PDB file of N, H, CA, C and O in Angstrom:
ATOM      1  N   UNK A   1       0.844  -1.168   0.000  1.00  0.00           N
ATOM      2  CA  UNK A   1       0.000   0.000   0.000  1.00  0.00           C
ATOM      3  C   UNK A   1       0.887   1.229   0.000  1.00  0.00           C
ATOM      4  O   UNK A   1       1.857   1.301   0.754  1.00  0.00           O
ATOM      5  N   UNK A   2       0.556   2.203  -0.850  1.00  0.00           N
ATOM      6  H   UNK A   2      -0.232   2.145  -1.463  1.00  0.00           H
ATOM      7  CA  UNK A   2       1.279   3.473  -0.900  1.00  0.00           C
ATOM      8  C   UNK A   2       0.294   4.618  -0.759  1.00  0.00           C
ATOM      9  O   UNK A   2      -0.811   4.577  -1.301  1.00  0.00           O
ATOM     10  N   UNK A   3       0.708   5.637  -0.024  1.00  0.00           N
ATOM     11  H   UNK A   3       1.605   5.670   0.416  1.00  0.00           H
ATOM     12  CA  UNK A   3      -0.057   6.879   0.103  1.00  0.00           C
ATOM     13  C   UNK A   3       0.876   7.998  -0.305  1.00  0.00           C
ATOM     14  O   UNK A   3       1.991   8.090   0.210  1.00  0.00           O
ATOM     15  N   UNK A   4       0.444   8.851  -1.220  1.00  0.00           N
ATOM     16  H   UNK A   4      -0.461   8.776  -1.638  1.00  0.00           H
ATOM     17  CA  UNK A   4       1.284   9.937  -1.718  1.00  0.00           C
ATOM     18  C   UNK A   4       0.622  11.268  -1.379  1.00  0.00           C
ATOM     19  O   UNK A   4      -0.556  11.477  -1.669  1.00  0.00           O
ATOM     20  N   UNK A   5       1.379  12.156  -0.770  1.00  0.00           N
ATOM     21  H   UNK A   5       2.336  11.987  -0.535  1.00  0.00           H
ATOM     22  CA  UNK A   5       0.868  13.470  -0.378  1.00  0.00           C
ATOM     23  C   UNK A   5       1.848  14.548  -0.800  1.00  0.00           C
ATOM     24  O   UNK A   5       3.056  14.315  -0.854  1.00  0.00           O
ATOM     25  N   UNK A   6       1.326  15.723  -1.097  1.00  0.00           N
ATOM     26  H   UNK A   6       0.345  15.912  -1.053  1.00  0.00           H
ATOM     27  CA  UNK A   6       2.178  16.864  -1.429  1.00  0.00           C
ATOM     28  C   UNK A   6       2.706  17.490  -0.143  1.00  0.00           C
ATOM     29  O   UNK A   6       2.010  17.540   0.872  1.00  0.00           O
ATOM     30  N   UNK A   7       3.930  17.961  -0.203  1.00  0.00           N
ATOM     31  H   UNK A   7       4.494  17.921  -1.027  1.00  0.00           H
ATOM     32  CA  UNK A   7       4.533  18.677   0.906  1.00  0.00           C
ATOM     33  C   UNK A   7       4.580  20.143   0.510  1.00  0.00           C
ATOM     34  O   UNK A   7       5.184  20.485  -0.507  1.00  0.00           O
ATOM     35  N   UNK A   8       3.966  21.001   1.281  1.00  0.00           N
ATOM     36  H   UNK A   8       3.476  20.722   2.107  1.00  0.00           H
ATOM     37  CA  UNK A   8       3.929  22.421   0.932  1.00  0.00           C
ATOM     38  C   UNK A   8       3.968  23.271   2.192  1.00  0.00           C
ATOM     39  O   UNK A   8       3.669  22.804   3.291  1.00  0.00           O
ATOM     40  N   UNK A   9       4.340  24.518   2.004  1.00  0.00           N
ATOM     41  H   UNK A   9       4.583  24.896   1.111  1.00  0.00           H
ATOM     42  CA  UNK A   9       4.414  25.422   3.149  1.00  0.00           C
ATOM     43  C   UNK A   9       3.109  26.192   3.291  1.00  0.00           C
ATOM     44  O   UNK A   9       2.414  26.471   2.314  1.00  0.00           O
ATOM     45  N   UNK A  10       2.806  26.520   4.519  1.00  0.00           N
ATOM     46  H   UNK A  10       3.370  26.294   5.312  1.00  0.00           H
ATOM     47  CA  UNK A  10       1.687  27.410   4.833  1.00  0.00           C
ATOM     48  C   UNK A  10       2.233  28.380   5.859  1.00  0.00           C
ATOM     49  O   UNK A  10       2.362  28.047   7.037  1.00  0.00           O
ATOM     50  N   UNK A  11       2.551  29.577   5.410  1.00  0.00           N
ATOM     51  H   UNK A  11       2.446  29.848   4.453  1.00  0.00           H
ATOM     52  CA  UNK A  11       3.190  30.541   6.291  1.00  0.00           C
ATOM     53  C   UNK A  11       4.602  30.084   6.594  1.00  0.00           C
ATOM     54  O   UNK A  11       5.389  29.861   5.674  1.00  0.00           O
ATOM     55  N   UNK A  12       4.935  29.940   7.857  1.00  0.00           N
ATOM     56  H   UNK A  12       4.296  30.121   8.605  1.00  0.00           H
ATOM     57  CA  UNK A  12       6.287  29.533   8.241  1.00  0.00           C
ATOM     58  C   UNK A  12       6.371  28.044   8.600  1.00  0.00           C
ATOM     59  O   UNK A  12       7.398  27.588   9.103  1.00  0.00           O
ATOM     60  N   UNK A  13       5.297  27.283   8.344  1.00  0.00           N
ATOM     61  H   UNK A  13       4.463  27.653   7.935  1.00  0.00           H
ATOM     62  CA  UNK A  13       5.325  25.863   8.685  1.00  0.00           C
ATOM     63  C   UNK A  13       5.025  25.006   7.456  1.00  0.00           C
ATOM     64  O   UNK A  13       4.561  25.511   6.434  1.00  0.00           O
ATOM     65  N   UNK A  14       5.291  23.720   7.567  1.00  0.00           N
ATOM     66  H   UNK A  14       5.668  23.310   8.398  1.00  0.00           H
ATOM     67  CA  UNK A  14       4.998  22.774   6.500  1.00  0.00           C
ATOM     68  C   UNK A  14       3.695  22.063   6.815  1.00  0.00           C
ATOM     69  O   UNK A  14       3.441  21.714   7.968  1.00  0.00           O
ATOM     70  N   UNK A  15       2.873  21.847   5.806  1.00  0.00           N
ATOM     71  H   UNK A  15       3.080  22.131   4.870  1.00  0.00           H
ATOM     72  CA  UNK A  15       1.619  21.131   5.964  1.00  0.00           C
ATOM     73  C   UNK A  15       1.874  19.646   5.760  1.00  0.00           C
ATOM     74  O   UNK A  15       1.825  19.143   4.637  1.00  0.00           O
ATOM     75  N   UNK A  16       2.139  18.971   6.825  1.00  0.00           N
ATOM     76  H   UNK A  16       2.178  19.379   7.737  1.00  0.00           H
ATOM     77  CA  UNK A  16       2.362  17.533   6.815  1.00  0.00           C
ATOM     78  C   UNK A  16       2.542  17.064   8.246  1.00  0.00           C
ATOM     79  O   UNK A  16       2.675  17.881   9.157  1.00  0.00           O
ATOM     80  N   UNK A  17       2.548  15.781   8.446  1.00  0.00           N
ATOM     81  H   UNK A  17       2.440  15.118   7.705  1.00  0.00           H
ATOM     82  CA  UNK A  17       2.796  15.243   9.781  1.00  0.00           C
ATOM     83  C   UNK A  17       4.195  14.662   9.860  1.00  0.00           C
ATOM     84  O   UNK A  17       4.467  13.791  10.686  1.00  0.00           O
ATOM     85  N   UNK A  18       5.073  15.139   9.009  1.00  0.00           N
ATOM     86  H   UNK A  18       4.852  15.847   8.338  1.00  0.00           H
ATOM     87  CA  UNK A  18       6.456  14.668   8.961  1.00  0.00           C
ATOM     88  C   UNK A  18       7.276  15.439  10.002  1.00  0.00           C
ATOM     89  O   UNK A  18       7.219  16.668  10.034  1.00  0.00           O
ATOM     90  N   UNK A  19       8.029  14.748  10.845  1.00  0.00           N
ATOM     91  H   UNK A  19       8.075  13.749  10.820  1.00  0.00           H
ATOM     92  CA  UNK A  19       8.892  15.455  11.804  1.00  0.00           C
ATOM     93  C   UNK A  19       9.910  16.338  11.080  1.00  0.00           C
ATOM     94  O   UNK A  19      10.501  15.915  10.086  1.00  0.00           O
ATOM     95  N   UNK A  20      10.112  17.529  11.559  1.00  0.00           N
ATOM     96  H   UNK A  20       9.632  17.873  12.366  1.00  0.00           H
ATOM     97  CA  UNK A  20      11.000  18.509  10.931  1.00  0.00           C
ATOM     98  C   UNK A  20      12.417  17.982  10.673  1.00  0.00           C
ATOM     99  O   UNK A  20      12.969  18.304   9.620  1.00  0.00           O
ATOM    100  N   UNK A  21      13.045  17.196  11.556  1.00  0.00           N
ATOM    101  H   UNK A  21      12.597  16.934  12.410  1.00  0.00           H
ATOM    102  CA  UNK A  21      14.395  16.703  11.275  1.00  0.00           C
ATOM    103  C   UNK A  21      14.498  15.863   9.998  1.00  0.00           C
ATOM    104  O   UNK A  21      15.572  15.789   9.401  1.00  0.00           O
ATOM    105  N   UNK A  22      13.414  15.237   9.573  1.00  0.00           N
ATOM    106  H   UNK A  22      12.541  15.296  10.057  1.00  0.00           H
ATOM    107  CA  UNK A  22      13.443  14.461   8.334  1.00  0.00           C
ATOM    108  C   UNK A  22      13.492  15.354   7.099  1.00  0.00           C
ATOM    109  O   UNK A  22      13.833  14.885   6.013  1.00  0.00           O
ATOM    110  N   UNK A  23      13.158  16.623   7.248  1.00  0.00           N
ATOM    111  H   UNK A  23      12.880  17.004   8.130  1.00  0.00           H
ATOM    112  CA  UNK A  23      13.079  17.532   6.106  1.00  0.00           C
ATOM    113  C   UNK A  23      14.369  18.316   5.868  1.00  0.00           C
ATOM    114  O   UNK A  23      14.459  19.043   4.879  1.00  0.00           O
ATOM    115  N   UNK A  24      15.361  18.193   6.736  1.00  0.00           N
ATOM    116  H   UNK A  24      15.288  17.603   7.539  1.00  0.00           H
ATOM    117  CA  UNK A  24      16.582  18.994   6.605  1.00  0.00           C
ATOM    118  C   UNK A  24      17.335  18.735   5.306  1.00  0.00           C
ATOM    119  O   UNK A  24      17.994  19.641   4.794  1.00  0.00           O
ATOM    120  N   UNK A  25      17.257  17.533   4.762  1.00  0.00           N
ATOM    121  H   UNK A  25      16.722  16.797   5.177  1.00  0.00           H
ATOM    122  CA  UNK A  25      18.004  17.225   3.548  1.00  0.00           C
ATOM    123  C   UNK A  25      17.295  17.701   2.276  1.00  0.00           C
ATOM    124  O   UNK A  25      17.857  17.608   1.185  1.00  0.00           O
ATOM    125  N   UNK A  26      16.075  18.207   2.406  1.00  0.00           N
ATOM    126  H   UNK A  26      15.618  18.283   3.293  1.00  0.00           H
ATOM    127  CA  UNK A  26      15.318  18.673   1.241  1.00  0.00           C
ATOM    128  C   UNK A  26      15.590  20.144   0.957  1.00  0.00           C
ATOM    129  O   UNK A  26      15.823  20.933   1.873  1.00  0.00           O
ATOM    130  N   UNK A  27      15.559  20.499  -0.307  1.00  0.00           N
ATOM    131  H   UNK A  27      15.370  19.859  -1.051  1.00  0.00           H
ATOM    132  CA  UNK A  27      15.699  21.896  -0.724  1.00  0.00           C
ATOM    133  C   UNK A  27      14.346  22.577  -0.523  1.00  0.00           C
ATOM    134  O   UNK A  27      13.389  22.256  -1.227  1.00  0.00           O
ATOM    135  N   UNK A  28      14.251  23.497   0.410  1.00  0.00           N
ATOM    136  H   UNK A  28      15.029  23.758   0.982  1.00  0.00           H
ATOM    137  CA  UNK A  28      12.973  24.131   0.744  1.00  0.00           C
ATOM    138  C   UNK A  28      12.458  25.053  -0.359  1.00  0.00           C
ATOM    139  O   UNK A  28      11.305  25.481  -0.306  1.00  0.00           O
ATOM    140  N   UNK A  29      13.285  25.368  -1.353  1.00  0.00           N
ATOM    141  H   UNK A  29      14.222  25.021  -1.396  1.00  0.00           H
ATOM    142  CA  UNK A  29      12.846  26.206  -2.472  1.00  0.00           C
ATOM    143  C   UNK A  29      12.108  25.391  -3.541  1.00  0.00           C
ATOM    144  O   UNK A  29      11.514  25.967  -4.451  1.00  0.00           O
ATOM    145  N   UNK A  30      12.140  24.073  -3.440  1.00  0.00           N
ATOM    146  H   UNK A  30      12.622  23.605  -2.701  1.00  0.00           H
ATOM    147  CA  UNK A  30      11.491  23.205  -4.416  1.00  0.00           C
ATOM    148  C   UNK A  30      10.285  22.528  -3.780  1.00  0.00           C
ATOM    149  O   UNK A  30      10.208  22.376  -2.561  1.00  0.00           O
ATOM    150  N   UNK A  31       9.338  22.122  -4.637  1.00  0.00           N
ATOM    151  H   UNK A  31       9.400  22.245  -5.628  1.00  0.00           H
ATOM    152  CA  UNK A  31       8.168  21.401  -4.163  1.00  0.00           C
ATOM    153  C   UNK A  31       8.503  19.924  -4.069  1.00  0.00           C
ATOM    154  O   UNK A  31       9.299  19.408  -4.853  1.00  0.00           O
ATOM    155  N   UNK A  32       7.894  19.247  -3.108  1.00  0.00           N
ATOM    156  H   UNK A  32       7.247  19.666  -2.471  1.00  0.00           H
ATOM    157  CA  UNK A  32       8.133  17.823  -2.908  1.00  0.00           C
ATOM    158  C   UNK A  32       6.829  17.093  -2.630  1.00  0.00           C
ATOM    159  O   UNK A  32       5.857  17.678  -2.150  1.00  0.00           O
ATOM    160  N   UNK A  33       6.832  15.811  -2.940  1.00  0.00           N
ATOM    161  H   UNK A  33       7.621  15.337  -3.329  1.00  0.00           H
ATOM    162  CA  UNK A  33       5.751  14.910  -2.563  1.00  0.00           C
ATOM    163  C   UNK A  33       6.298  13.960  -1.512  1.00  0.00           C
ATOM    164  O   UNK A  33       7.481  13.622  -1.516  1.00  0.00           O
ATOM    165  N   UNK A  34       5.436  13.543  -0.627  1.00  0.00           N
ATOM    166  H   UNK A  34       4.474  13.818  -0.623  1.00  0.00           H
ATOM    167  CA  UNK A  34       5.811  12.583   0.409  1.00  0.00           C
ATOM    168  C   UNK A  34       5.082  11.284   0.090  1.00  0.00           C
ATOM    169  O   UNK A  34       3.871  11.286  -0.131  1.00  0.00           O
ATOM    170  N   UNK A  35       5.817  10.179   0.068  1.00  0.00           N
ATOM    171  H   UNK A  35       6.801  10.178   0.248  1.00  0.00           H
ATOM    172  CA  UNK A  35       5.225   8.881  -0.214  1.00  0.00           C
ATOM    173  C   UNK A  35       5.340   8.026   1.043  1.00  0.00           C
ATOM    174  O   UNK A  35       6.439   7.772   1.536  1.00  0.00           O
ATOM    175  N   UNK A  36       4.196   7.589   1.553  1.00  0.00           N
ATOM    176  H   UNK A  36       3.303   7.795   1.152  1.00  0.00           H
ATOM    177  CA  UNK A  36       4.139   6.693   2.699  1.00  0.00           C
ATOM    178  C   UNK A  36       3.889   5.291   2.147  1.00  0.00           C
ATOM    179  O   UNK A  36       2.909   5.069   1.436  1.00  0.00           O
ATOM    180  N   UNK A  37       4.763   4.356   2.470  1.00  0.00           N
ATOM    181  H   UNK A  37       5.559   4.536   3.047  1.00  0.00           H
ATOM    182  CA  UNK A  37       4.602   2.993   1.974  1.00  0.00           C
ATOM    183  C   UNK A  37       4.615   2.022   3.146  1.00  0.00           C
ATOM    184  O   UNK A  37       5.491   2.081   4.009  1.00  0.00           O
ATOM    185  N   UNK A  38       3.631   1.128   3.163  1.00  0.00           N
ATOM    186  H   UNK A  38       2.919   1.080   2.461  1.00  0.00           H
ATOM    187  CA  UNK A  38       3.502   0.143   4.230  1.00  0.00           C
ATOM    188  C   UNK A  38       3.973  -1.212   3.737  1.00  0.00           C
ATOM    189  O   UNK A  38       3.581  -1.655   2.657  1.00  0.00           O
ATOM    190  N   UNK A  39       4.814  -1.870   4.521  1.00  0.00           N
ATOM    191  H   UNK A  39       5.133  -1.509   5.398  1.00  0.00           H
ATOM    192  CA  UNK A  39       5.275  -3.218   4.225  1.00  0.00           C
ATOM    193  C   UNK A  39       4.546  -4.164   5.182  1.00  0.00           C
ATOM    194  O   UNK A  39       4.883  -4.231   6.364  1.00  0.00           O
ATOM    195  N   UNK A  40       3.538  -4.902   4.670  1.00  0.00           N
ATOM    196  H   UNK A  40       3.264  -4.847   3.710  1.00  0.00           H
ATOM    197  CA  UNK A  40       2.748  -5.762   5.558  1.00  0.00           C
ATOM    198  C   UNK A  40       3.543  -6.910   6.165  1.00  0.00           C
ATOM    199  O   UNK A  40       3.209  -7.386   7.250  1.00  0.00           O
ATOM    200  N   UNK A  41       4.598  -7.363   5.475  1.00  0.00           N
ATOM    201  H   UNK A  41       4.869  -6.976   4.594  1.00  0.00           H
ATOM    202  CA  UNK A  41       5.398  -8.458   6.026  1.00  0.00           C
ATOM    203  C   UNK A  41       6.176  -8.012   7.266  1.00  0.00           C
ATOM    204  O   UNK A  41       6.257  -8.747   8.250  1.00  0.00           O
ATOM    205  N   UNK A  42       6.742  -6.818   7.214  1.00  0.00           N
ATOM    206  H   UNK A  42       6.676  -6.221   6.415  1.00  0.00           H
ATOM    207  CA  UNK A  42       7.513  -6.297   8.341  1.00  0.00           C
ATOM    208  C   UNK A  42       6.657  -5.470   9.298  1.00  0.00           C
ATOM    209  O   UNK A  42       7.084  -5.131  10.402  1.00  0.00           O
ATOM    210  N   UNK A  43       5.446  -5.152   8.854  1.00  0.00           N
ATOM    211  H   UNK A  43       5.099  -5.427   7.957  1.00  0.00           H
ATOM    212  CA  UNK A  43       4.513  -4.314   9.618  1.00  0.00           C
ATOM    213  C   UNK A  43       5.152  -2.968   9.967  1.00  0.00           C
ATOM    214  O   UNK A  43       5.112  -2.509  11.108  1.00  0.00           O
ATOM    215  N   UNK A  44       5.748  -2.351   8.926  1.00  0.00           N
ATOM    216  H   UNK A  44       5.781  -2.724   7.999  1.00  0.00           H
ATOM    217  CA  UNK A  44       6.406  -1.045   9.098  1.00  0.00           C
ATOM    218  C   UNK A  44       6.021  -0.104   7.970  1.00  0.00           C
ATOM    219  O   UNK A  44       5.748  -0.526   6.846  1.00  0.00           O
ATOM    220  N   UNK A  45       6.008   1.174   8.295  1.00  0.00           N
ATOM    221  H   UNK A  45       6.231   1.517   9.208  1.00  0.00           H
ATOM    222  CA  UNK A  45       5.798   2.222   7.313  1.00  0.00           C
ATOM    223  C   UNK A  45       7.143   2.818   6.918  1.00  0.00           C
ATOM    224  O   UNK A  45       8.042   2.945   7.749  1.00  0.00           O
ATOM    225  N   UNK A  46       7.274   3.180   5.655  1.00  0.00           N
ATOM    226  H   UNK A  46       6.544   3.076   4.980  1.00  0.00           H
ATOM    227  CA  UNK A  46       8.478   3.834   5.140  1.00  0.00           C
ATOM    228  C   UNK A  46       8.071   5.154   4.507  1.00  0.00           C
ATOM    229  O   UNK A  46       6.993   5.279   3.925  1.00  0.00           O
ATOM    230  N   UNK A  47       8.956   6.135   4.631  1.00  0.00           N
ATOM    231  H   UNK A  47       9.831   6.034   5.104  1.00  0.00           H
ATOM    232  CA  UNK A  47       8.690   7.468   4.091  1.00  0.00           C
ATOM    233  C   UNK A  47       9.743   7.783   3.048  1.00  0.00           C
ATOM    234  O   UNK A  47      10.940   7.639   3.296  1.00  0.00           O
ATOM    235  N   UNK A  48       9.286   8.219   1.861  1.00  0.00           N
ATOM    236  H   UNK A  48       8.314   8.336   1.659  1.00  0.00           H
ATOM    237  CA  UNK A  48      10.189   8.644   0.793  1.00  0.00           C
ATOM    238  C   UNK A  48       9.757  10.031   0.331  1.00  0.00           C
ATOM    239  O   UNK A  48       8.591  10.409   0.452  1.00  0.00           O
ATOM    240  N   UNK A  49      10.705  10.768  -0.193  1.00  0.00           N
ATOM    241  H   UNK A  49      11.651  10.461  -0.292  1.00  0.00           H
ATOM    242  CA  UNK A  49      10.423  12.092  -0.740  1.00  0.00           C
ATOM    243  C   UNK A  49      10.793  12.081  -2.210  1.00  0.00           C
ATOM    244  O   UNK A  49      11.800  11.493  -2.605  1.00  0.00           O
ATOM    245  N   UNK A  50       9.965  12.740  -3.023  1.00  0.00           N
ATOM    246  H   UNK A  50       9.147  13.217  -2.703  1.00  0.00           H
ATOM    247  CA  UNK A  50      10.304  12.923  -4.424  1.00  0.00           C
ATOM    248  C   UNK A  50      10.044  14.371  -4.789  1.00  0.00           C
ATOM    249  O   UNK A  50       9.156  15.019  -4.233  1.00  0.00           O
ATOM    250  N   UNK A  51      10.828  14.870  -5.730  1.00  0.00           N
ATOM    251  H   UNK A  51      11.549  14.344  -6.182  1.00  0.00           H
ATOM    252  CA  UNK A  51      10.678  16.251  -6.153  1.00  0.00           C
ATOM    253  C   UNK A  51       9.384  16.387  -6.943  1.00  0.00           C
ATOM    254  O   UNK A  51       9.119  15.597  -7.849  1.00  0.00           O
ATOM    255  N   UNK A  52       8.587  17.377  -6.604  1.00  0.00           N
ATOM    256  H   UNK A  52       8.802  18.019  -5.868  1.00  0.00           H
ATOM    257  CA  UNK A  52       7.297  17.601  -7.261  1.00  0.00           C
ATOM    258  C   UNK A  52       7.452  18.508  -8.461  1.00  0.00           C
ATOM    259  O   UNK A  52       8.535  19.020  -8.744  1.00  0.00           O
ATOM    260  N   UNK A  53       6.347  18.694  -9.161  1.00  0.00           N
ATOM    261  H   UNK A  53       5.467  18.278  -8.931  1.00  0.00           H
ATOM    262  CA  UNK A  53       6.348  19.576 -10.331  1.00  0.00           C
ATOM    263  C   UNK A  53       6.341  21.023  -9.883  1.00  0.00           C
ATOM    264  O   UNK A  53       5.698  21.383  -8.897  1.00  0.00           O
ATOM    265  N   UNK A  54       7.058  21.836 -10.613  1.00  0.00           N
ATOM    266  H   UNK A  54       7.580  21.543 -11.414  1.00  0.00           H
ATOM    267  CA  UNK A  54       7.144  23.264 -10.292  1.00  0.00           C
ATOM    268  C   UNK A  54       5.882  24.000 -10.648  1.00  0.00           C
ATOM    269  O   UNK A  54       5.793  25.210 -10.441  1.00  0.00           O
TER     270      UNK A  54
END
């Protein structure tokens, strides 16, 4: 199962439930999507970031 959400700013904060330390490696001047992927065998969620369309 995958869930894909856009990551965007609203004022001085980001609209997402992603902890801020995970976002330090991203370029804040670019748009990004957040992909939540669940592995049912390991029963764990994984988070990936991809660059969004400008």
